[in-house]
CSV table of C-alpha atoms in Angstrom, one decimal:
chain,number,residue,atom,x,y,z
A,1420,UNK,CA,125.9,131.5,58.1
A,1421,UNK,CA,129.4,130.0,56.9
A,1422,UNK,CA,129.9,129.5,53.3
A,1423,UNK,CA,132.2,128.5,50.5
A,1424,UNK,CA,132.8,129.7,47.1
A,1425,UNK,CA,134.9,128.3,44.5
A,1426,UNK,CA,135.8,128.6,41.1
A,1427,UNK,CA,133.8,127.0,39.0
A,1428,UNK,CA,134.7,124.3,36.9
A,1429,UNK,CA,135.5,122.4,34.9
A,1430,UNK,CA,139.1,123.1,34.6
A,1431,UNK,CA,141.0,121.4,31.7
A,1432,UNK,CA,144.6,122.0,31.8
A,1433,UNK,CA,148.1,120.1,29.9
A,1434,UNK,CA,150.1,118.1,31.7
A,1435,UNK,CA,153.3,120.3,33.4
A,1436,UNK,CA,150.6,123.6,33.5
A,1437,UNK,CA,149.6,125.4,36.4
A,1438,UNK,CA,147.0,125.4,38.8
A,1439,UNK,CA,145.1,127.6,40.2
A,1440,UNK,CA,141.7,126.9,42.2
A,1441,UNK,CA,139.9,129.9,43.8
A,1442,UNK,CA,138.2,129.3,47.4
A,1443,UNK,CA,137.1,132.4,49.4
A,1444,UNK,CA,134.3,131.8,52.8
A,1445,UNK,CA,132.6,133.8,54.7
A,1446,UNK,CA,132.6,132.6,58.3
A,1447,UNK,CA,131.7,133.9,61.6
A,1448,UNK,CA,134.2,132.9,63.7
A,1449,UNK,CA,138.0,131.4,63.3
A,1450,UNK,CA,137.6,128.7,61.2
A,1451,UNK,CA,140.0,125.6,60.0
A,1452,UNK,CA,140.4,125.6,56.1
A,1453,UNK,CA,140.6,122.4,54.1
A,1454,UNK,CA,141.1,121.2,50.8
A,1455,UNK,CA,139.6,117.9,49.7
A,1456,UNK,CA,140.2,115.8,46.8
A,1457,UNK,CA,137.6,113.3,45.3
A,1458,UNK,CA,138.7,110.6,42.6
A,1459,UNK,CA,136.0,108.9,40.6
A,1460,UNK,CA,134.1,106.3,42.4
A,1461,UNK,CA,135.6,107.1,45.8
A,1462,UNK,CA,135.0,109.1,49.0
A,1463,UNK,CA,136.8,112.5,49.8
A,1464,UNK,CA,140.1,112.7,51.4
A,1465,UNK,CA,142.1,115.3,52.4
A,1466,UNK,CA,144.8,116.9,50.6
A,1467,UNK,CA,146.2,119.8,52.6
A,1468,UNK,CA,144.7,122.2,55.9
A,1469,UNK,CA,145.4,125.3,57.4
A,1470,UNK,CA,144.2,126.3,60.9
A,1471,UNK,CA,145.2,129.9,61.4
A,1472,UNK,CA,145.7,132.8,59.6
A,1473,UNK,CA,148.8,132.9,57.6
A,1474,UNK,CA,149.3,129.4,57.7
A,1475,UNK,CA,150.2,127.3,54.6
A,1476,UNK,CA,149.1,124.0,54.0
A,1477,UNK,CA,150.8,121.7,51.6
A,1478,UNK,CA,150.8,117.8,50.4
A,1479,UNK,CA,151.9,116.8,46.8
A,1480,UNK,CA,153.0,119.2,45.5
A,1481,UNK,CA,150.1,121.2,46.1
A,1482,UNK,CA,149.8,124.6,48.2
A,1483,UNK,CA,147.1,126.8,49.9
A,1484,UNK,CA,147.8,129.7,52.3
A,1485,UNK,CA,145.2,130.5,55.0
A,1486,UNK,CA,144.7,134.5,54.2
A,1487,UNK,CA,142.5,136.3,56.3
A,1488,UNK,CA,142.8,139.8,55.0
A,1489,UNK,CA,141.4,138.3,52.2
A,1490,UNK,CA,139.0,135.4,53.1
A,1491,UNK,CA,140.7,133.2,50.8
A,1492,UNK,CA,142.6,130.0,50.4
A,1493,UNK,CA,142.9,129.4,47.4
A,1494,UNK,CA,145.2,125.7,46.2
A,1495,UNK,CA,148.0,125.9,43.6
A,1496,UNK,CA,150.0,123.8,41.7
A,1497,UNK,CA,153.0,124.5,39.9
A,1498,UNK,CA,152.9,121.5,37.6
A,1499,UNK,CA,149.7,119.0,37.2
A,1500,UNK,CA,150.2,115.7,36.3
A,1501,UNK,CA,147.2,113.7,34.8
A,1502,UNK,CA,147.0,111.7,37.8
A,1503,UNK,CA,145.9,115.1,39.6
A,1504,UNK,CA,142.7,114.8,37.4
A,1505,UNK,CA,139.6,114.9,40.1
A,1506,UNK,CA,136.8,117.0,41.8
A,1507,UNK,CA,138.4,119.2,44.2
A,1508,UNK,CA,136.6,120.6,47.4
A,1509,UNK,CA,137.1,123.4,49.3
A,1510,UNK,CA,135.7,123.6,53.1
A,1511,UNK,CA,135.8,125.4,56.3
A,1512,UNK,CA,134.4,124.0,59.7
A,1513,UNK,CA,134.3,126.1,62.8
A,1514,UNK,CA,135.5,124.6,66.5
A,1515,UNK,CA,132.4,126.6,67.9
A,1516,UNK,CA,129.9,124.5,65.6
A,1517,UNK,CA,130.4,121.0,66.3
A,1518,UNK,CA,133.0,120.6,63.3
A,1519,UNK,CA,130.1,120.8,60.9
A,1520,UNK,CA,131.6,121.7,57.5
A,1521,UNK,CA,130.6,123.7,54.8
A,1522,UNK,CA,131.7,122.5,51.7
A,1523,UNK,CA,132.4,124.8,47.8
A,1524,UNK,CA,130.2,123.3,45.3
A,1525,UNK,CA,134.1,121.4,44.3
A,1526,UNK,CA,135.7,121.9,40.9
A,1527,UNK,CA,136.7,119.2,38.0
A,1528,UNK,CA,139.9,119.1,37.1
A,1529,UNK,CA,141.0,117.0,34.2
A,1530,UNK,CA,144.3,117.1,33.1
A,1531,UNK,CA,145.3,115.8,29.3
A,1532,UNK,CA,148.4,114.4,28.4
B,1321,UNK,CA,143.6,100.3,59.6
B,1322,UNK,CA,139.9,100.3,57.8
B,1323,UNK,CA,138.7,104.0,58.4
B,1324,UNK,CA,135.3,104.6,57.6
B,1325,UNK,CA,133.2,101.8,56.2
B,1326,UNK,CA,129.7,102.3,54.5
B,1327,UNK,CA,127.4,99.8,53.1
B,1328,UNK,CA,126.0,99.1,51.1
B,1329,UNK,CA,128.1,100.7,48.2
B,1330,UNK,CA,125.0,100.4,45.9
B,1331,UNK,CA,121.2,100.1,46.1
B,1332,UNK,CA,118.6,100.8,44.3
B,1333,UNK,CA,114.6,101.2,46.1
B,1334,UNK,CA,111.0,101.4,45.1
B,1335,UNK,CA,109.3,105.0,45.9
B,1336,UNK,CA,108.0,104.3,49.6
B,1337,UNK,CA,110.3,101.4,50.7
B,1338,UNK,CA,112.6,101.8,53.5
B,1339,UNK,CA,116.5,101.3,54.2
B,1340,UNK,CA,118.9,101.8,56.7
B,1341,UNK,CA,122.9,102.7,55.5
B,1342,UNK,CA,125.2,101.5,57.4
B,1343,UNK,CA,128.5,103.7,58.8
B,1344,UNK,CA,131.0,102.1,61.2
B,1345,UNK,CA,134.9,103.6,62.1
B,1346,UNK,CA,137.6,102.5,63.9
B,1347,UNK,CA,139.4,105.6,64.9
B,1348,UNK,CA,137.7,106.1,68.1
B,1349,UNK,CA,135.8,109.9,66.8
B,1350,UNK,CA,133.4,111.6,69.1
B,1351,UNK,CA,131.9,113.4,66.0
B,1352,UNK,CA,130.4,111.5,62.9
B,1353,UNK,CA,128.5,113.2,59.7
B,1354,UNK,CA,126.0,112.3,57.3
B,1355,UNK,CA,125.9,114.0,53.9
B,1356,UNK,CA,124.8,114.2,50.3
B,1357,UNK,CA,126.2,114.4,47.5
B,1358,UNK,CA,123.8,115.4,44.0
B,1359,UNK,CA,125.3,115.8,41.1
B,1360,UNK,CA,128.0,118.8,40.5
B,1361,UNK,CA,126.6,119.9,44.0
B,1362,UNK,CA,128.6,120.1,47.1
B,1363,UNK,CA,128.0,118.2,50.0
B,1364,UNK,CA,124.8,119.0,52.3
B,1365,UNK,CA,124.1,118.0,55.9
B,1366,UNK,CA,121.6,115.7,56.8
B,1367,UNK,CA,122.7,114.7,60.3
B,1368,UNK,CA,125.5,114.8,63.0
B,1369,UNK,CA,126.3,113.2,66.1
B,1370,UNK,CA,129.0,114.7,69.0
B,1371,UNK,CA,129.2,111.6,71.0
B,1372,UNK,CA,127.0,108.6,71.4
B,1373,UNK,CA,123.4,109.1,72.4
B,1374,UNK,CA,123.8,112.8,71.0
B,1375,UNK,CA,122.2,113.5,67.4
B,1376,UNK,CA,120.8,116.9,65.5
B,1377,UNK,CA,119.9,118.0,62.6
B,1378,UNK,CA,121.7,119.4,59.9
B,1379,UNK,CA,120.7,121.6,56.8
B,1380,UNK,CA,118.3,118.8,55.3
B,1381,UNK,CA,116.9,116.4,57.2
B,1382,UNK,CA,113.7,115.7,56.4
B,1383,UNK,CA,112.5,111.9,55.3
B,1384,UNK,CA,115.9,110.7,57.5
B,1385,UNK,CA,116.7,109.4,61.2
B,1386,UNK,CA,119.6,109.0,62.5
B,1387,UNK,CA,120.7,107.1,66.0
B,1388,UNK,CA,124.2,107.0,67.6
B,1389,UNK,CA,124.1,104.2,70.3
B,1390,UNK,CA,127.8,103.3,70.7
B,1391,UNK,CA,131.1,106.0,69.6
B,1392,UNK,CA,131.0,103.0,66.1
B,1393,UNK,CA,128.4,103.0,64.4
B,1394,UNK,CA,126.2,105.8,62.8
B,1395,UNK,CA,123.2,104.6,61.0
B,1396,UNK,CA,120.9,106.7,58.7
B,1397,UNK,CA,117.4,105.4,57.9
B,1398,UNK,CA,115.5,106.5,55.0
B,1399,UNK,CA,111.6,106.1,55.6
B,1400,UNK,CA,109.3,106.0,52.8
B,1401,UNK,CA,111.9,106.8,50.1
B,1402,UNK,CA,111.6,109.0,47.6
B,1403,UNK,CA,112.7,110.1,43.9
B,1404,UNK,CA,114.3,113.1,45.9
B,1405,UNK,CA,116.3,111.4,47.9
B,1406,UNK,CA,117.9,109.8,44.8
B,1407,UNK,CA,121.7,110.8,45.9
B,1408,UNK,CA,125.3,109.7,46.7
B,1409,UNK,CA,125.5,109.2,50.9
B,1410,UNK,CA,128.9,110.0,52.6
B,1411,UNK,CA,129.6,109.0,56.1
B,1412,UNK,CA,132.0,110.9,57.4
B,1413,UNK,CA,134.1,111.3,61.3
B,1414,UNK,CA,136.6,113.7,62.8
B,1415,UNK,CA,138.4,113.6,66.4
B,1416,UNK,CA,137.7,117.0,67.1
B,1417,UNK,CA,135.4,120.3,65.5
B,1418,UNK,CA,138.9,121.5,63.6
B,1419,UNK,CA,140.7,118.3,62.7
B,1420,UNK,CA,140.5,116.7,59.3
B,1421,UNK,CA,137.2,115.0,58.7
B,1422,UNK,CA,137.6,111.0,57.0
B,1423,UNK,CA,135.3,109.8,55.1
B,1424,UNK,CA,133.7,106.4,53.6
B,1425,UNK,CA,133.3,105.2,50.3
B,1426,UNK,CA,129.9,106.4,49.9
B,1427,UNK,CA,126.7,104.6,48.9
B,1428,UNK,CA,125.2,105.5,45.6
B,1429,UNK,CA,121.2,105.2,46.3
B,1430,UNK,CA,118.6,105.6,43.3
B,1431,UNK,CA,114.9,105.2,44.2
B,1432,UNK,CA,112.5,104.9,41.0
């Protein structure tokens, strides 16, 4: 079946650092990519997608590139802000499987001032 | 534009009592989701609807229902609840299998 890894967390980082949160899947077919973003208290919502190979999804200032050669997709950012601090998802859902996702266990990011 | 709405957004049950969470959107989605959340865990399948009148299962099921009798509204039901089922509930709806999926708030359920 499909699957998720990511880097596990937590991740603490300074203010202006970068980021860098690893996602690879394993899926069966040709799958949509996502990353999510979760704030404390709150539902998840999306940050950036990618729905083919070589695509690049981007929102924020963050970035992901779909990479197939690599089963990857894994979400940068060139300078975190502490308002970046919060559990980030990654997930894949296939059009062949009713859009059920399969979510990465997410990672905590907490950025310090 | 209200999205996806869950209530309640708390609640806290006796082992054996039963509840039904509620999950509404406006945005006119065929597919709706129901997941959990436990703690530093990712989020797990419980049930999934294509269209109204269409449920299944998803990777954990058991000690929920589900119905789907209008596109709206998306109700689980927990039977006879359980310490296990102590979890955070996401509702969740996309337009199609590949678009973005939107989710509610979430209700934070405890059952001592």
């Amino acid at each position: 079946g499909d699957s998720v890894t990511q880097m596990e967390g937590p991740v603490t980082l300074s203010e202006e650092a970068c980021l860098t949160i690893n996602c690879t899947y394993t899926a069966t077919g040709y799958p949509s990519l996502f990353w999510y973003v979760q704030y404390p208290g709150e539902g998840l919502q999306l940050l950036l997608k990618a729905t083919k190979a070589d695509d690049k999804g981007s929102n924020k200032g963050f970035e992901a590139t779909y990479r197939k050669e690599t089963t990857s997709f894994h979400l940068e950012k060139g300078s975190v802000q502490v308002s970046d601090s919060a559990v980030y998802f990654c997930a894949l859902s296939e059009k062949t499987n009713a859009g059920k996702s399969t979510f990465g266990d997410g990672t905590t990011l907490t950025v310090k001032p | 534009n209200a999205g996806v709405t869950q209530t309640p957004k708390f609640r806290i049950l006796k082992i054996g009592q039963s509840m039904t969470l509620q999950c509404t959107q406006d945005m006119n989605h065929n597919y709706m989701y129901w997941y959990r959340q436990d703690p530093g865990m990712g989020l797990k399948l419980i049930y999934y609807s294509v269209g109204a009148g269409i449920t299944d299962k998803g990777e954990v099921p058991n000690g929920y229902n589900v119905s789907r009798s209008t596109t709206e509204d998306f109700p689980l039901r927990l039977e006879l609840a359980a310490p296990s089922q102590t979890s955070v509930y996401f509702c969740a709806s996309r337009r199609t299998e590949n678009t973005e999926a939107f989710f509610g708030q979430g209700t934070r359920l405890t059952v001592v």
